[in-house]
Coordinates of C-alpha atoms in Angstrom, one line a residue:
X1 CA 31.3 17.7 -11.4
X2 CA 30.6 18.9 -7.8
X3 CA 26.8 18.3 -8.4
X4 CA 27.7 14.8 -9.7
X5 CA 29.7 14.0 -6.6
X6 CA 26.9 15.3 -4.4
X7 CA 24.4 13.0 -6.2
X8 CA 26.7 10.0 -5.9
X9 CA 27.3 10.7 -2.2
X10 CA 23.5 11.0 -1.5
X11 CA 22.9 7.8 -3.5
X12 CA 25.4 6.0 -1.4
X13 CA 23.6 7.2 1.7
X14 CA 20.4 5.9 0.3
X15 CA 21.9 2.5 -0.3
X16 CA 23.3 2.5 3.2
X17 CA 19.9 3.2 4.8
X18 CA 18.2 0.7 2.6
X19 CA 20.7 -2.0 3.5
X20 CA 19.7 -1.6 7.2
X21 CA 16.5 -3.5 6.5
X22 CA 17.9 -6.7 4.9
X23 CA 20.9 -6.7 7.3
X24 CA 18.9 -6.4 10.5
X25 CA 15.8 -8.3 9.4
X26 CA 12.2 -7.4 9.8
X27 CA 11.8 -5.5 13.1
X28 CA 9.7 -6.9 16.0
X29 CA 6.7 -5.0 17.3
X30 CA 7.3 -2.9 20.3
X31 CA 6.4 0.8 20.8
X32 CA 5.5 1.2 17.2
X33 CA 8.7 -0.5 16.1
X34 CA 7.7 -2.3 12.9
X35 CA 4.0 -1.9 13.8
X36 CA 2.6 -3.8 10.8
X37 CA 5.5 -6.2 10.3
X38 CA 3.7 -9.2 11.7
X39 CA 0.8 -8.7 9.3
X40 CA 3.3 -8.3 6.3
X41 CA 4.9 -11.6 7.2
X42 CA 1.7 -13.5 7.5
X43 CA 0.2 -12.0 4.4
X44 CA 3.3 -13.0 2.4
X45 CA 3.1 -16.6 3.8
X46 CA -0.5 -16.9 2.8
X47 CA 0.1 -15.5 -0.7
X48 CA 2.9 -17.9 -1.3
X49 CA 0.9 -20.8 0.0
X50 CA -2.0 -19.9 -2.3
X51 CA 0.3 -19.7 -5.3
X52 CA 1.9 -23.1 -4.6
X53 CA -1.6 -24.5 -4.4
X54 CA -2.4 -23.1 -7.8
X55 CA -4.4 -20.1 -6.6
X56 CA -2.4 -17.2 -7.9
X57 CA -4.9 -14.8 -6.3
X58 CA -6.1 -16.4 -3.0
X59 CA -8.7 -13.8 -2.1
X60 CA -10.0 -15.9 0.7
X61 CA -7.2 -17.0 3.0
X62 CA -8.1 -20.2 4.9
X63 CA -5.2 -20.0 7.4
X64 CA -5.7 -16.5 8.7
X65 CA -7.6 -15.7 11.9
X66 CA -5.8 -18.7 13.4
X67 CA -7.2 -21.2 10.8
X68 CA -10.7 -19.9 10.6
X69 CA -10.2 -17.9 7.3
X70 CA -10.6 -14.3 6.3
X71 CA -11.1 -11.9 3.4
X72 CA -7.5 -10.6 3.3
X73 CA -7.0 -10.3 -0.4
X74 CA -10.6 -9.3 -1.2
X75 CA -9.9 -5.9 0.4
X76 CA -6.1 -5.8 0.4
X77 CA -4.3 -5.3 -3.0
X78 CA -2.1 -8.2 -4.1
X79 CA 0.6 -6.8 -6.4
X80 CA 3.2 -6.1 -3.7
X81 CA 2.8 -9.5 -2.3
X82 CA 2.9 -11.2 -5.7
X83 CA 6.3 -9.7 -6.2
X84 CA 7.5 -10.8 -2.7
X85 CA 6.0 -14.3 -3.2
X86 CA 7.9 -14.6 -6.5
X87 CA 11.1 -13.6 -4.7
X88 CA 10.3 -16.2 -2.0
X89 CA 9.6 -19.0 -4.5
X90 CA 12.6 -18.1 -6.7
X91 CA 15.2 -17.7 -4.0
X92 CA 14.0 -20.2 -1.4
X93 CA 15.0 -17.8 1.4
X94 CA 13.0 -17.6 4.6
X95 CA 9.9 -15.5 4.6
X96 CA 11.3 -12.8 7.0
X97 CA 14.4 -12.4 4.9
X98 CA 12.4 -12.1 1.7
X99 CA 10.1 -9.5 3.2
X100 CA 13.2 -7.4 4.2
X101 CA 14.7 -7.7 0.8
X102 CA 11.4 -6.9 -0.9
X103 CA 11.1 -3.8 1.2
X104 CA 14.6 -2.8 0.1
X105 CA 13.7 -3.5 -3.5
X106 CA 10.7 -1.1 -3.6
X107 CA 12.8 1.6 -2.0
X108 CA 15.4 1.3 -4.7
X109 CA 12.6 1.3 -7.4
X110 CA 11.4 4.6 -5.9
X111 CA 15.0 6.0 -6.2
X112 CA 15.3 4.9 -9.8
X113 CA 11.8 6.2 -10.7
X114 CA 12.6 9.6 -9.2
X115 CA 15.7 9.8 -11.3
X116 CA 13.9 8.9 -14.5
X117 CA 11.2 11.4 -13.8
X118 CA 13.6 14.3 -13.0
X119 CA 16.0 13.4 -15.8
X120 CA 13.4 14.7 -18.3
X121 CA 13.9 18.2 -16.9
X122 CA 17.4 18.6 -15.5
X123 CA 20.9 17.1 -16.2
X124 CA 21.6 13.6 -14.8
X125 CA 23.7 14.8 -11.9
X126 CA 21.0 17.1 -10.6
X127 CA 18.4 14.4 -11.2
X128 CA 20.4 11.9 -9.2
X129 CA 20.9 14.2 -6.3
X130 CA 17.2 15.2 -6.2
X131 CA 16.1 11.6 -6.4
X132 CA 18.4 10.5 -3.6
X133 CA 17.3 13.4 -1.4
X134 CA 13.7 12.3 -1.8
X135 CA 14.6 8.7 -0.8
X136 CA 16.3 10.0 2.3
X137 CA 13.4 12.0 3.7
X138 CA 12.0 10.8 7.0
X139 CA 8.7 9.4 5.8
X140 CA 10.0 7.1 3.0
X141 CA 13.3 6.3 4.8
X142 CA 12.2 5.9 8.4
X143 CA 8.5 6.1 9.2
X144 CA 7.1 3.7 6.6
X145 CA 9.9 1.1 6.4
X146 CA 10.8 1.0 10.2
X147 CA 8.3 2.6 12.5
X148 CA 5.3 1.3 10.6
X149 CA 6.9 -1.4 8.4
X150 CA 4.1 -0.6 5.9
X151 CA 5.2 -2.8 3.1
X152 CA 2.3 -2.2 0.7
X153 CA 2.6 1.6 1.2
X154 CA 6.3 1.5 0.5
X155 CA 5.6 -0.5 -2.7
X156 CA 2.9 2.0 -3.7
X157 CA 5.2 5.0 -3.1
X158 CA 7.6 3.4 -5.7
X159 CA 4.8 4.0 -8.3
X160 CA 4.5 7.7 -7.6
X161 CA 7.4 9.0 -9.8
X162 CA 6.3 6.8 -12.7
X163 CA 2.8 8.2 -12.2
X164 CA 4.0 11.9 -12.4
X165 CA 6.1 11.0 -15.4
X166 CA 3.1 9.4 -17.1
X167 CA 1.0 12.5 -16.3
X168 CA 3.5 14.7 -18.0
X169 CA 3.8 12.6 -21.1
X170 CA 0.0 12.5 -21.4
X171 CA -0.2 16.3 -21.0
X172 CA 2.5 16.9 -23.6
X173 CA 1.2 14.6 -26.3
X174 CA -0.9 16.1 -29.1
X175 CA -3.3 13.2 -29.1
X176 CA -4.5 10.7 -26.5
X177 CA -1.8 8.1 -26.9
X178 CA -0.3 8.9 -23.5
X179 CA -3.5 8.0 -21.7
X180 CA -3.0 4.2 -21.8
X181 CA 0.4 4.3 -20.1
X182 CA -1.0 6.6 -17.4
X183 CA -3.9 4.2 -16.9
X184 CA -1.5 1.3 -16.5
X185 CA 0.4 3.1 -13.7
X186 CA -2.8 4.1 -12.0
X187 CA -4.0 0.5 -12.1
X188 CA -0.6 -0.7 -10.7
X189 CA -1.0 1.7 -7.8
X190 CA -4.6 0.6 -7.1
X191 CA -3.4 -3.0 -7.1
X192 CA -0.6 -2.2 -4.7
X193 CA -2.0 0.2 -2.1
X194 CA -5.5 1.4 -2.3
X195 CA -5.4 4.3 0.2
X196 CA -2.4 5.8 -1.7
X197 CA -4.3 5.4 -4.9
X198 CA -7.4 7.2 -3.4
X199 CA -5.1 10.0 -2.2
X200 CA -3.4 10.4 -5.6
X201 CA -6.7 10.2 -7.4
X202 CA -7.6 13.5 -5.8
X203 CA -4.3 15.2 -6.3
X204 CA -3.1 13.9 -9.7
X205 CA -5.6 16.1 -11.7
X206 CA -4.3 19.1 -9.8
X207 CA -0.7 18.2 -10.8
X208 CA -1.9 17.6 -14.4
X209 CA -3.6 21.0 -14.5
X210 CA -0.5 22.8 -13.0
X211 CA 1.8 21.1 -15.5
X212 CA -0.2 21.1 -18.7
X213 CA -3.3 23.3 -18.1
X214 CA -6.8 22.1 -18.9
X215 CA -5.5 19.4 -21.3
X216 CA -3.3 18.0 -18.6
X217 CA -6.1 17.8 -16.1
X218 CA -8.6 16.2 -18.5
X219 CA -6.1 13.6 -19.7
X220 CA -5.1 12.8 -16.1
X221 CA -8.7 12.2 -15.2
X222 CA -9.2 10.0 -18.3
X223 CA -6.0 8.1 -17.3
X224 CA -7.4 7.6 -13.8
X225 CA -10.7 6.3 -15.2
X226 CA -8.8 3.9 -17.4
X227 CA -6.7 2.8 -14.5
X228 CA -9.9 2.2 -12.4
X229 CA -11.2 0.1 -15.3
X230 CA -8.0 -1.9 -15.6
X231 CA -8.1 -2.6 -11.8
X232 CA -11.8 -3.3 -11.8
X233 CA -11.1 -7.0 -11.2
X234 CA -10.0 -5.9 -7.7
X235 CA -11.8 -2.6 -7.1
X236 CA -15.3 -3.8 -7.9
X237 CA -15.4 -6.9 -5.6
X238 CA -13.6 -4.9 -2.9
X239 CA -16.3 -2.2 -3.0
X240 CA -19.4 -4.3 -3.7
X241 CA -18.6 -6.8 -1.0
X242 CA -17.8 -4.2 1.6
X243 CA -21.1 -4.8 3.3
X244 CA -20.0 -8.4 3.9
X245 CA -16.7 -7.2 5.5
X246 CA -15.9 -5.9 8.9
X247 CA -15.8 -2.3 7.9
X248 CA -15.0 0.0 10.8
X249 CA -16.4 3.2 9.4
X250 CA -14.5 6.2 8.3
X251 CA -14.3 8.4 11.4
X252 CA -10.7 7.6 12.1
X253 CA -9.4 10.4 9.8
X254 CA -10.7 13.0 12.3
X255 CA -8.1 12.0 15.0
X256 CA -5.2 12.4 12.6
X257 CA -6.2 15.6 10.7
X258 CA -3.6 18.2 11.6
X259 CA -4.9 21.0 13.8
X260 CA -8.3 19.3 14.3
X261 CA -9.6 20.3 17.7
X262 CA -11.1 16.9 18.4
X263 CA -7.8 15.0 18.7
X264 CA -8.2 12.6 21.6
X265 CA -6.0 9.7 20.9
X266 CA -3.9 7.7 23.4
X267 CA -0.5 9.0 24.4
X268 CA 1.3 6.6 22.1
X269 CA -0.9 7.6 19.2
X270 CA -0.4 11.3 19.8
X271 CA 3.4 10.7 20.0
X272 CA 3.3 8.9 16.6
X273 CA 1.2 11.8 15.1
X274 CA 3.8 14.3 16.3
X275 CA 6.5 12.2 14.6
X276 CA 4.6 12.2 11.3
X277 CA 3.6 15.8 11.5
X278 CA 7.2 16.8 12.2
X279 CA 8.3 14.9 9.1
X280 CA 5.6 16.7 7.1
X281 CA 6.6 20.1 8.3
X282 CA 10.3 19.4 7.7
X283 CA 9.5 18.3 4.1
X284 CA 7.5 21.4 3.4
X285 CA 10.1 23.7 4.8
X286 CA 12.8 21.9 2.8
X287 CA 10.8 22.3 -0.4
X288 CA 10.3 26.0 0.3
X289 CA 14.0 26.4 1.0
X290 CA 14.9 24.8 -2.4
X291 CA 12.3 27.0 -4.1
X292 CA 14.0 30.1 -2.6
X293 CA 17.4 28.9 -3.6
X294 CA 16.3 28.4 -7.2
X295 CA 14.2 31.5 -7.5
X296 CA 16.4 32.8 -10.3
X297 CA 16.1 29.7 -12.4
X298 CA 14.0 29.8 -15.6
X299 CA 10.3 29.2 -15.2
X300 CA 9.3 25.6 -16.2
X301 CA 6.1 23.5 -16.0
X302 CA 7.8 21.3 -13.4
X303 CA 8.6 24.2 -11.0
X304 CA 5.0 25.4 -11.1
X305 CA 3.5 21.9 -10.9
X306 CA 5.8 21.0 -8.0
X307 CA 4.8 24.0 -5.9
X308 CA 1.1 23.4 -6.6
X309 CA 1.4 19.7 -5.6
X310 CA 3.3 20.7 -2.5
X311 CA 0.6 23.0 -1.1
X312 CA -2.3 20.8 -2.3
X313 CA -0.9 17.7 -0.5
X314 CA 0.0 19.6 2.6
X315 CA -3.4 21.3 2.8
X316 CA -5.0 17.9 2.6
X317 CA -3.3 17.0 5.8
X318 CA -4.7 19.9 7.7
X319 CA -8.1 21.1 9.0
X320 CA -8.1 23.7 6.2
X321 CA -9.6 20.9 3.9
X322 CA -12.1 19.7 6.5
X323 CA -15.1 20.3 4.2
X324 CA -13.6 18.0 1.6
X325 CA -13.1 15.3 4.2
X326 CA -16.7 15.6 5.3
X327 CA -18.2 15.7 1.8
X328 CA -16.1 13.1 0.0
X329 CA -16.4 9.5 1.2
X330 CA -13.8 8.3 -1.2
X331 CA -11.4 10.7 0.4
X332 CA -12.1 9.4 3.8
X333 CA -11.1 5.9 2.6
X334 CA -7.5 7.1 2.9
X335 CA -8.1 6.8 6.7
X336 CA -5.0 8.8 7.7
X337 CA -4.5 12.3 6.2
X338 CA -0.8 12.2 7.1
X339 CA -0.3 9.7 4.3
X340 CA 0.0 12.7 2.1
X341 CA 3.5 13.1 3.6
X342 CA 4.7 10.5 1.2
X343 CA 3.5 12.6 -1.7
X344 CA 5.3 15.6 -0.4
X345 CA 8.6 13.9 -1.2
X346 CA 8.0 14.5 -4.9
X347 CA 8.0 18.3 -4.8
X348 CA 11.1 18.3 -2.6
X349 CA 12.9 16.1 -5.2
X350 CA 11.8 18.4 -8.1
X351 CA 12.6 21.7 -6.4
X352 CA 16.0 20.5 -5.2
X353 CA 17.0 19.2 -8.6
X354 CA 15.8 22.4 -10.3
X355 CA 17.8 24.5 -7.7
X356 CA 20.9 22.5 -8.4
X357 CA 20.5 22.7 -12.2
X358 CA 19.9 26.4 -11.9
X359 CA 23.3 26.9 -10.4
X360 CA 22.1 28.5 -7.1
X361 CA 25.2 29.2 -5.0
X362 CA 23.9 27.6 -1.8
X363 CA 22.0 24.8 -3.4
X364 CA 24.7 22.1 -3.0
X365 CA 25.6 22.9 0.6
X366 CA 21.9 22.9 1.7
X367 CA 21.1 19.7 -0.2
X368 CA 24.1 18.0 1.3
X369 CA 23.3 19.2 4.8
X370 CA 19.7 18.1 4.6
X371 CA 20.6 14.8 3.1
X372 CA 23.2 14.0 5.8
X373 CA 20.7 15.0 8.5
X374 CA 18.1 12.7 7.0
X375 CA 20.6 9.8 6.7
X376 CA 21.4 10.0 10.4
X377 CA 17.8 9.4 11.4
X378 CA 17.4 5.7 10.7
X379 CA 20.5 4.5 12.5
X380 CA 19.7 6.8 15.4
X381 CA 16.2 5.5 15.6
X382 CA 17.4 1.9 15.6
X383 CA 19.9 2.6 18.3
X384 CA 17.2 4.2 20.5
X385 CA 14.7 1.3 19.9
X386 CA 17.3 -1.3 20.6
X387 CA 18.3 0.5 23.8
X388 CA 14.9 1.5 25.1
X389 CA 12.4 -0.6 23.2
X390 CA 9.9 -3.1 24.8
X391 CA 12.1 -5.3 27.0
X392 CA 9.6 -8.2 26.6
X393 CA 10.5 -8.7 22.9
X394 CA 13.8 -9.9 21.5
X395 CA 15.1 -7.1 19.2
X396 CA 16.2 -9.1 16.2
X397 CA 15.3 -12.8 15.7
X398 CA 16.5 -15.3 13.2
X399 CA 14.3 -15.5 10.2
X400 CA 12.6 -18.8 11.1
X401 CA 11.8 -17.7 14.7
X402 CA 10.6 -14.3 13.4
X403 CA 8.1 -16.0 11.0
X404 CA 6.9 -18.4 13.7
X405 CA 6.2 -15.5 16.1
X406 CA 4.3 -13.6 13.4
X407 CA 2.1 -16.6 12.6
X408 CA 0.9 -17.1 16.2
X409 CA 0.7 -13.4 17.2
X410 CA -2.7 -11.6 17.1
X411 CA -0.9 -8.7 15.4
X412 CA -0.3 -11.0 12.4
X413 CA -3.9 -10.6 11.4
X414 CA -6.1 -7.6 10.8
X415 CA -9.6 -7.2 12.3
X416 CA -10.6 -5.5 9.1
X417 CA -10.2 -8.8 7.3
X418 CA -12.8 -10.6 9.5
X419 CA -16.1 -11.2 7.7
X420 CA -19.2 -9.4 8.9
X421 CA -20.9 -12.5 10.3
X422 CA -17.9 -13.4 12.4
X423 CA -17.6 -9.9 13.7
X424 CA -21.3 -9.8 14.7
X425 CA -20.8 -13.1 16.5
X426 CA -18.1 -11.5 18.7
X427 CA -15.0 -13.1 17.2
X428 CA -13.2 -9.8 16.9
X429 CA -13.0 -9.3 20.6
X430 CA -11.0 -12.5 21.0
X431 CA -7.8 -10.9 20.0
X432 CA -8.5 -7.2 19.7
X433 CA -6.1 -5.0 21.5
X434 CA -3.8 -7.8 22.7
X435 CA -0.1 -7.6 22.4
X436 CA 0.6 -11.2 23.4
X437 CA 3.0 -13.5 21.6
X438 CA 0.6 -16.5 21.3
X439 CA -2.8 -17.0 19.9
X440 CA -5.8 -17.1 22.3
X441 CA -6.6 -20.7 23.3
X442 CA -8.9 -22.5 23.1
X443 CA -10.6 -21.4 19.9
X444 CA -14.0 -23.1 19.8
X445 CA -14.6 -24.2 16.2
X446 CA -16.7 -26.9 14.5
X447 CA -15.1 -30.3 13.8
X448 CA -14.6 -31.5 10.2
X449 CA -17.1 -34.2 9.1
X450 CA -15.8 -37.7 9.1
X451 CA -13.3 -38.3 6.3
X452 CA -13.2 -34.7 5.1
X453 CA -10.0 -33.4 3.8
X454 CA -8.7 -30.1 2.8
X455 CA -8.3 -29.1 -0.8
X456 CA -7.0 -25.8 -2.3
X457 CA -9.6 -23.2 -1.2
X458 CA -11.9 -25.5 0.6
X459 CA -12.8 -29.1 1.7
X460 CA -13.8 -32.3 0.1
X461 CA -16.4 -34.3 2.1
X462 CA -16.8 -37.9 0.9
X463 CA -20.3 -38.4 2.3
X464 CA -22.9 -36.4 4.2
X465 CA -26.4 -37.2 5.3
X466 CA -27.2 -34.1 7.5
X467 CA -26.3 -30.5 7.6
X468 CA -22.9 -29.6 9.0
X469 CA -20.7 -26.7 9.8
X470 CA -17.0 -26.2 8.8
X471 CA -14.2 -24.5 10.7
X472 CA -14.2 -21.6 8.4
X473 CA -15.9 -18.2 8.7
X474 CA -18.9 -17.6 6.4
X475 CA -18.6 -15.4 3.3
X476 CA -20.8 -15.2 0.2
X477 CA -18.0 -16.7 -1.9
X478 CA -18.4 -20.2 -0.3
X479 CA -20.1 -22.7 -2.6
X480 CA -21.0 -26.4 -2.2
X481 CA -21.5 -28.9 -5.0
X482 CA -22.0 -32.7 -4.8
X483 CA -20.5 -35.3 -7.2
X484 CA -23.6 -35.1 -9.4
X485 CA -23.1 -31.4 -10.0
X486 CA -25.9 -30.3 -7.8
X487 CA -25.5 -27.1 -5.8
X488 CA -26.3 -27.1 -2.1
X489 CA -27.3 -24.2 0.1
X490 CA -24.5 -22.5 2.1
X491 CA -25.4 -20.2 5.0
X492 CA -23.8 -18.7 8.1
X493 CA -24.3 -20.2 11.6
X494 CA -25.0 -18.1 14.7
X495 CA -21.3 -18.3 15.4
X496 CA -20.4 -17.0 12.0
X497 CA -19.2 -20.3 10.5
X498 CA -20.0 -21.9 7.1
X499 CA -22.9 -24.3 7.3
X500 CA -23.8 -26.6 4.4
X501 CA -27.5 -27.5 4.2
X502 CA -27.9 -31.2 3.4
X503 CA -31.5 -32.4 2.8
X504 CA -30.7 -35.8 1.3
X505 CA -27.6 -38.0 1.3
X506 CA -24.8 -36.7 -0.9
X507 CA -21.4 -38.0 -1.9
X508 CA -18.2 -36.3 -3.0
X509 CA -19.3 -33.0 -1.7
X510 CA -16.9 -30.1 -2.6
X511 CA -17.2 -27.0 -0.4
X512 CA -14.9 -24.3 -1.7
X513 CA -14.5 -20.6 -2.2
X514 CA -15.6 -19.7 -5.7
X515 CA -16.0 -16.6 -7.8
X516 CA -18.7 -14.1 -6.8
X517 CA -20.7 -12.3 -9.4
X518 CA -18.8 -9.1 -8.6
X519 CA -15.6 -10.8 -9.5
X520 CA -17.0 -11.9 -12.8
X521 CA -18.2 -8.4 -13.5
X522 CA -14.8 -6.9 -12.4
X523 CA -12.9 -9.2 -14.8
X524 CA -15.2 -8.3 -17.6
X525 CA -14.7 -4.6 -17.1
X526 CA -10.9 -5.1 -16.8
X527 CA -10.9 -7.0 -20.1
X528 CA -13.0 -4.4 -22.0
X529 CA -10.9 -1.6 -20.6
X530 CA -7.7 -3.3 -21.6
X531 CA -9.0 -3.8 -25.1
X532 CA -10.0 -0.2 -25.4
X533 CA -6.7 1.2 -24.1
X534 CA -4.8 -1.1 -26.4
X535 CA -6.8 0.2 -29.3
X536 CA -6.1 3.8 -28.3
X537 CA -2.4 3.1 -28.0
X538 CA -2.3 1.7 -31.5
X539 CA -4.6 4.2 -33.0
X540 CA -2.1 6.4 -34.9
X541 CA 1.2 8.1 -34.5
X542 CA 1.4 11.7 -33.3
X543 CA 1.7 14.2 -36.2
X544 CA 4.4 16.4 -34.8
X545 CA 5.8 14.7 -31.7
X546 CA 5.2 16.2 -28.3
X547 CA 5.1 19.6 -26.7
X548 CA 8.5 20.5 -25.0
X549 CA 8.5 19.5 -21.3
X550 CA 10.6 22.5 -20.2
X551 CA 11.7 25.9 -21.3
X552 CA 14.5 26.0 -23.9
X553 CA 17.9 25.8 -22.2
X554 CA 16.6 24.4 -18.9
X555 CA 18.3 21.0 -19.5

């Protein structure tokens, strides 16, 4: 009963910290306060507008970059914003309020997923306490939802407990029927937050091996390959069109790798790294404490797998794994090694739950003290930011004003979503590094041809006799076709805009973003993978069920 009361108390603390987001609204940028909140608001607005226009996946966003267009959802996964857009359309609430509620939703999904994962190994009361403790740790409760307001990463973190659960089920099954479910979770993570997926792709086989031996590792890899196939509709275009995007390179990981001697960031960046590193160390020490408290508990696959995952994820944040970062370009796509801090929450949850279930005498007081300490951090942080934040920004704005500010702020767009031609023409420097509240003005741009009007994803030009440019940045997806069904050449101008080459008079000219060949290939791979995984899932029933997940008597 005491463990049950502990779990309920920690869960109430989770609900209280989660409620801070929708109650106070989306934070305004200022000294890393809600650093990415402007981008999250604009991305949601663009996704919702695309869906209302009939483009459920608006890969090219015409209104970003202050109306000049960008490749936002070519390189940025859409799933988290699909969910938020459905909330927005269904509720009719302002965008800022919907974004705050969506952030709270994913944090609760993470809590529920951790409970379901741990419930396989320990009694419900211990599982609830472990899940709530994971949700209260600094990275998922403070750094991501408030300091960074990294909406997509919070949504991706909600997939992690379901991924570990799927790995365990695949490792336990006597045939391959657990692989399709694992592939679905991998695909959902890839379509939510690609850096988290790249990180997990390197560590998931380690967890599978630690939990289920060679069979667990192999099936985890197969599930990952299946997930990549399911998400090929996004991954293939994003990777193949990278040369056409404003890719910044992958050297940024060096300045945030723990104990790397070349750290030379600005004062604010170093301060932020210290905050994240402190959170990482606190998480590791907490996990080791819970392991010590539960040292007398029976051995189980979860205990072994949690410890392996703990040390593997933490090592990936440090200079110890420098050779891997140098050799593996897919690892460098994570950009920030400290993102592994989010994965460290899972071993903490597992070891705390196992220590509670094992009856360790000091387990409940330590879990309670640690949970209370973590629960104090978000309110304390908010008080400090409200008291000492950037005085030039209002602390909390009404939803409508907050959205308007995001739409005109240069921080509402991402330089990475600028096409390569526009970047080479110097457009990135127009807003780079600015913290102003309004867009740079004037923005030189071509005028629309006479009579031209906007249509979903492009423009309709009633008549053209000479070549002309449009006020949109060039990207290979732009296509032009006249009323007779003839295609016209589309090319970039020196300024990086779309130019339609007209060699003879044309009428009813439609210039719009279409499917690239890589999108066609991606959808074909997704369809074939889905058919194969469905066949595997329906192949046959297991002969003798599954291998036990834990040692007898551990539940």
